[in-house]
Structures are given as C-alpha cells and as structure tokens.
Amino acid sequence: MRLLIGAVGKAKAGPEQDLFRQYCRRLSPAPILKEVEEKRPLAGLQLKAREAELLLAVLPEGAKVVALDERGRDMGSVDFAEKLRGWRDDGAQDVAFLIGGADGHGDAVRERADLLLSFGRMTWPHMLVRALLAEQLWRAHSILTGHPYHRV
C-alpha cells in the first residue's frame, strides 16, 4: 500500500524536517510528500478553498483519504494501525494524508476524507505535524509487523 502525504506549505530545513525524513526512511516504500502552495494573496474562505483544490489535485485516483483536522477523531496508535490494516486488507492501493494550511482544511477536503484524524485537542505547528504523522506511520508499521518499536 502506497502512502502519500499532501501538505500545504514548503518545508524549511530544520529539526522538524530532519525528524520527518528520519521516520519516512524507515518505511519501505517511503511515503511520497507532495507540497502545495498558493502564491496569490487570498485570505479566509477563499484561501482555504484554494488550498483544498490543490490538495485534492495531488490525490491518486481511488485513494483512501485521511485529513488531519482538529475536529477529527482522536485515535490511539493501535487503533490507527488497525484502520490502516483494514484498508490494506480490503485492497486499498493508496492512502493519502492531508495536512491543511494555517486556517485548516476547506470543506472540500473534509467532504472527501474517509477519516478525519486529530492528533489531540492542542494545536500543533504544521511542520511538526509532518514529523508526528511520519512517526505514527512508522509506529503503525511496527505494530502490524510485530517489530519491538511499539511498547504498551
């Protein structure tokens, strides 16, 4: 099953990007990162709608879509791994994880998502969310393969 991470904004060099890359390298194949950015000076709902268009445009056809959203479902790591296992076992070819811009996701992303996922009620910097997601993908892999990384 191929993994894609669609994110608004370009990553800058730094510890968050290093951590993201470190966890992605552990996965085979590594998740594909698609960064999108709106250059025009849009604001509010217009910007969210445009960012949603850009994110949806990078989705592989038929992909399962997980939108990271503060209003999403709060899942434990084992539940997350089981969700991925279910999609894999049902024949999903691609799973795409979408990280919105500073104002969150536009309605089109939320409507397209198969799962709205929250990393808790706190607000996280978008570059750190990439690293958190990559770590949880590695953790899910370790749970599903019996690797000792995940301990309860």
C-alpha positions as semicolon CSV with decimal commas, in nm:
position;residue;x (nm);y (nm);z (nm)
1;M;0,000;0,000;0,000
2;R;0,146;0,333;-0,106
3;L;0,139;0,629;0,132
4;L;0,117;0,991;0,023
5;I;0,138;1,298;0,242
6;G;-0,013;1,611;0,091
7;A;0,077;1,926;0,280
8;V;0,017;2,296;0,239
9;G;0,343;2,490;0,251
10;K;0,706;2,417;0,177
11;A;0,923;2,258;0,444
12;K;1,222;2,453;0,563
13;A;1,543;2,292;0,677
14;G;1,539;2,225;1,048
15;P;1,484;1,965;1,318
16;E;1,120;1,903;1,222
17;Q;1,216;1,820;0,864
18;D;1,504;1,603;0,985
19;L;1,270;1,407;1,212
20;F;1,014;1,371;0,933
21;R;1,279;1,232;0,699
22;Q;1,419;1,001;0,966
23;Y;1,083;0,825;1,014
24;C;0,999;0,821;0,644
25;R;1,329;0,646;0,567
26;R;1,227;0,361;0,799
27;L;0,923;0,282;0,583
28;S;0,950;0,090;0,260
29;P;0,839;0,227;0,034
30;A;0,880;0,568;0,194
31;P;0,575;0,795;0,188
32;I;0,564;1,038;-0,102
33;L;0,547;1,402;0,007
34;K;0,354;1,642;-0,216
35;E;0,378;2,004;-0,105
36;V;0,129;2,256;-0,241
37;E;0,129;2,631;-0,207
38;E;-0,100;2,910;-0,321
39;K;0,106;3,211;-0,430
40;R;-0,180;3,455;-0,478
41;P;-0,272;3,680;-0,184
42;L;-0,600;3,510;-0,092
43;A;-0,749;3,513;0,256
44;G;-1,008;3,339;0,469
45;L;-1,253;3,106;0,298
46;Q;-1,106;3,177;-0,047
47;L;-0,763;3,061;0,066
48;K;-0,898;2,750;0,239
49;A;-1,100;2,659;-0,071
50;R;-0,798;2,706;-0,299
51;E;-0,569;2,504;-0,071
52;A;-0,834;2,230;-0,068
53;E;-0,833;2,227;-0,451
54;L;-0,454;2,199;-0,456
55;L;-0,450;1,916;-0,202
56;L;-0,725;1,721;-0,377
57;A;-0,539;1,756;-0,707
58;V;-0,243;1,551;-0,576
59;L;-0,456;1,254;-0,469
60;P;-0,408;0,926;-0,652
61;E;-0,732;0,803;-0,807
62;G;-0,931;0,592;-0,561
63;A;-0,706;0,673;-0,264
64;K;-0,833;0,645;0,090
65;V;-0,804;0,995;0,235
66;V;-0,715;1,091;0,591
67;A;-0,746;1,463;0,666
68;L;-0,563;1,579;0,976
69;D;-0,811;1,808;1,144
70;E;-0,852;1,940;1,498
71;R;-1,217;1,837;1,487
72;G;-1,130;1,486;1,376
73;R;-1,134;1,155;1,555
74;D;-0,884;1,105;1,835
75;M;-0,730;0,758;1,790
76;G;-0,470;0,559;1,975
77;S;-0,174;0,417;1,785
78;V;-0,311;0,061;1,785
79;D;-0,650;0,179;1,652
80;F;-0,470;0,379;1,383
81;A;-0,267;0,073;1,283
82;E;-0,583;-0,137;1,270
83;K;-0,754;0,121;1,045
84;L;-0,459;0,103;0,804
85;R;-0,462;-0,279;0,821
86;G;-0,832;-0,281;0,735
87;W;-0,780;-0,061;0,430
88;R;-0,482;-0,268;0,320
89;D;-0,670;-0,594;0,363
90;D;-0,967;-0,450;0,170
91;G;-0,734;-0,386;-0,124
92;A;-0,661;-0,013;-0,091
93;Q;-0,372;0,076;-0,322
94;D;-0,310;0,425;-0,184
95;V;-0,371;0,610;0,141
96;A;-0,325;0,987;0,135
97;F;-0,281;1,200;0,445
98;L;-0,367;1,568;0,403
99;I;-0,226;1,846;0,621
100;G;-0,401;2,178;0,573
101;G;-0,277;2,533;0,592
102;A;-0,274;2,771;0,888
103;D;-0,652;2,813;0,875
104;G;-0,726;2,441;0,843
105;H;-0,893;2,244;0,567
106;G;-1,150;2,370;0,322
107;D;-1,488;2,198;0,314
108;A;-1,399;2,001;0,000
109;V;-1,120;1,816;0,182
110;R;-1,339;1,733;0,480
111;E;-1,612;1,605;0,249
112;R;-1,368;1,388;0,050
113;A;-1,198;1,242;0,357
114;D;-1,260;0,882;0,455
115;L;-1,128;0,970;0,800
116;L;-1,086;1,299;0,984
117;L;-0,800;1,241;1,227
118;S;-0,693;1,458;1,518
119;F;-0,361;1,447;1,700
120;G;-0,536;1,575;2,011
121;R;-0,707;1,896;2,109
122;M;-0,387;2,101;2,108
123;T;-0,279;2,299;1,805
124;W;0,048;2,182;1,650
125;P;0,284;2,362;1,411
126;H;0,232;2,224;1,061
127;M;0,594;2,116;1,017
128;L;0,582;1,929;1,348
129;V;0,259;1,758;1,238
130;R;0,450;1,613;0,944
131;A;0,702;1,459;1,185
132;L;0,425;1,334;1,417
133;L;0,245;1,174;1,123
134;A;0,562;1,007;0,993
135;E;0,632;0,868;1,340
136;Q;0,278;0,731;1,371
137;L;0,306;0,570;1,029
138;W;0,628;0,400;1,139
139;R;0,466;0,301;1,469
140;A;0,165;0,156;1,284
141;H;0,402;-0,042;1,062
142;S;0,586;-0,173;1,369
143;I;0,257;-0,276;1,534
144;L;0,138;-0,457;1,223
145;T;0,468;-0,639;1,168
146;G;0,544;-0,723;1,531
147;H;0,852;-0,500;1,541
148;P;0,952;-0,416;1,901
149;Y;0,942;-0,036;1,846
150;H;0,589;-0,006;1,989
151;R;0,562;-0,095;2,356
152;V;0,248;-0,090;2,565
